[in-house]
Amino acid sequence: MNEFRLPALATPDASSNIPALLAERIARDPSATIMERKIDGQWVPMTAEEFGAAVTAVAKGFIAAGVDAGDRVAIMSKTRYEWTLLDFALWSAGAVPVPVYETSAPEQLRWILSDSGTSAIVMETPEHEEVLAQVRSDLPEIQNTWTIEVGAIEDLSSAGIEVPDDALTARTAGQRLDSTATIIYTSGTTGRPKGAELTHGNFVELALNALAELGDEVCPPGSRTLLFMPLAHVFARFIGVLVFPAGAVLGHTPDTKDLIEDMGTFRPTFILSVPRVFEKVYNSAEQKAAADGKLKIFRMAAATAVEYSRALDEGKPGIGLRLRHALFSKLVYSKLHKTLGNQVTHAISGGAPLGERLGHFFRGMGLVVLEGYGLTETTAPASVNTPKRTKIGTVGPPLPGTAVRIADDGEICLQGHNIMRGYWNDPQASEEVLVDGWFHTGDVGELDDDGFLRITGRKKEIIVTAGGKNVAPATLEDSLRSHPLISQCMVVGDKQRFIAALITLDAEMLPSWLVNNGKSEMSVEQAAQDPDVQASIERAIGRANKQVSRAESIREFRILDRDFTEEDGYLTPSLKLRRDRVLSDFADVIDEIYAGSAPTDSK
């Protein structure tokens, strides 16, 4: 099959917009809890009516400050309540929020603000003010700046007191489905980031159709979700909109160091995350079990969870498997559920392939991970597994109102109400990816007979060895990152005789691994040279190689004495590898690998 589409299940009026979703929620039940804010260590409920009033006050403040309809206003902050408040206030005032990652360097900030023509910016901290100060002279269009931790919300609310209600009502009503809602700059693994121009319709139509497909089971009224992914990323931003028509309760946690504690106290019923977080949960549980002398039990429980999940696909688990599963539910799975707050039933995973092992493990322990696929340019999800239609190892069928097509060269093309208008200020780039009504993703995949999409690689990342073998690095890399010691890895070998890998170690997991393996404390640099560490990584590579042909298998590897991090420029804010940067900075290591006489890929 090379094309599959599902008709839309919801069609909003053309005059609708994102603020209308909030207004409808308030009208349905103004006294119902819409958010919970963590104040002095306690989750404090906020009603729909209270949040609506806060949005109105801040929106009037923007109008009083001279923010006009269509003006771009940047938000540079961690994920927190104020981010969502500012987003809805700007939409209500007819403005266009432009998200900026709070970790952005001065040059990244300069590019986004100048390219988008931003006229104002709300920052989180005085440190962000210092970042802006370094490039402020290059940004003459910036007229207003506010800082959340220096009273931005209070100042805006006070400034807007004299703005009449009808002025705000007119601004809000002026937004339609085809109005620009936001400009989100891609992470930019190569070159400068491009601004994806997304409309109110992209968010509204996608949210309503996603709810029509998933809402009853994943996020029914009264469900709860805790946002911890960056709201500068389209994935979290979309969920931050979807919760309002869903009738769900929203919470925010700005620091992932507090995530486990916040999960336990907020008690979400569904979460969204990237595969790396699920890998961390699994690896941490495994290492804790090893430290407690219960590694054998944990591994038996993990194998049972995977077996149980596979049995659900094949029919039904037998009595023996059900008994084992019930035993491990008490001994192991219940502890993992407690870590997540004891209420989570579903998780939505995106951003990178999850892998069948983790998918089956979490479903087998009682947490259904619905893997999906999307990009900034598609307003996040284009396809997703659903509770009723799931094939672990795929990213599901397209959502209602969306179509998937596989081009002759294997590229995934998408069509539907979620596709961006184009790249801001870049008609050439827009024409390159928007062809005959289809968005060309740059990803490679395949569709099965039921319309389920499987991602097999990315066109620009396909490695072609000297022997002419096409190798998609994602399969090997995703498998290796499941090892508790491995933080990041990058497969190399373009135009070379064989495939190799650069490996970095996880500094957080290293101490427990050393203790569990009877080894003394050592640094990451020392561990990279340790024979036992190298042997463990080599065994992991052996397991990964079983998933591919010999010509695609990793034949050599090097453990680096440093990690690939966003701060060092090797990862994007959404944790994607900047492969060109890695290839350039570690060229000497790669050259050393291929200077030897390892076997060719033809064997």
Coordinates of C-alpha atoms in Angstrom, one line a residue, residues 484-488 503-511 514 520-531 533-534 537 558-565:
P484 CA 21.6 1.8 30.8
L485 CA 25.1 3.0 30.3
I486 CA 24.5 4.6 26.9
S487 CA 23.4 8.2 26.7
Q488 CA 23.8 8.9 23.0
I503 CA 29.0 6.0 21.9
T504 CA 28.6 8.4 24.8
L505 CA 28.0 7.3 28.4
D506 CA 25.2 8.3 30.7
A507 CA 26.8 10.1 33.7
E508 CA 23.6 9.7 35.8
M509 CA 23.4 5.9 35.3
L510 CA 27.1 5.2 35.6
P511 CA 27.5 5.2 39.4
L514 CA 29.4 0.4 38.7
S520 CA 34.9 1.1 42.1
E521 CA 33.8 4.6 41.5
M522 CA 35.2 6.2 38.3
S523 CA 34.7 9.2 36.1
V524 CA 33.0 9.1 32.6
E525 CA 36.5 9.6 31.1
Q526 CA 37.9 6.6 33.0
A527 CA 34.8 4.5 32.3
A528 CA 35.2 5.0 28.6
Q529 CA 38.5 3.2 28.8
D530 CA 37.4 0.5 31.2
P531 CA 37.5 -3.1 29.8
V533 CA 32.4 -1.1 30.4
Q534 CA 33.6 -1.7 26.8
I537 CA 28.7 -2.0 25.3
R558 CA 34.5 4.1 20.1
I559 CA 33.3 5.2 23.5
L560 CA 33.8 9.0 23.8
D561 CA 34.9 10.7 27.0
R562 CA 32.1 13.3 26.7
D563 CA 28.4 13.3 26.0
F564 CA 26.5 14.8 23.2
T565 CA 24.5 17.6 24.8

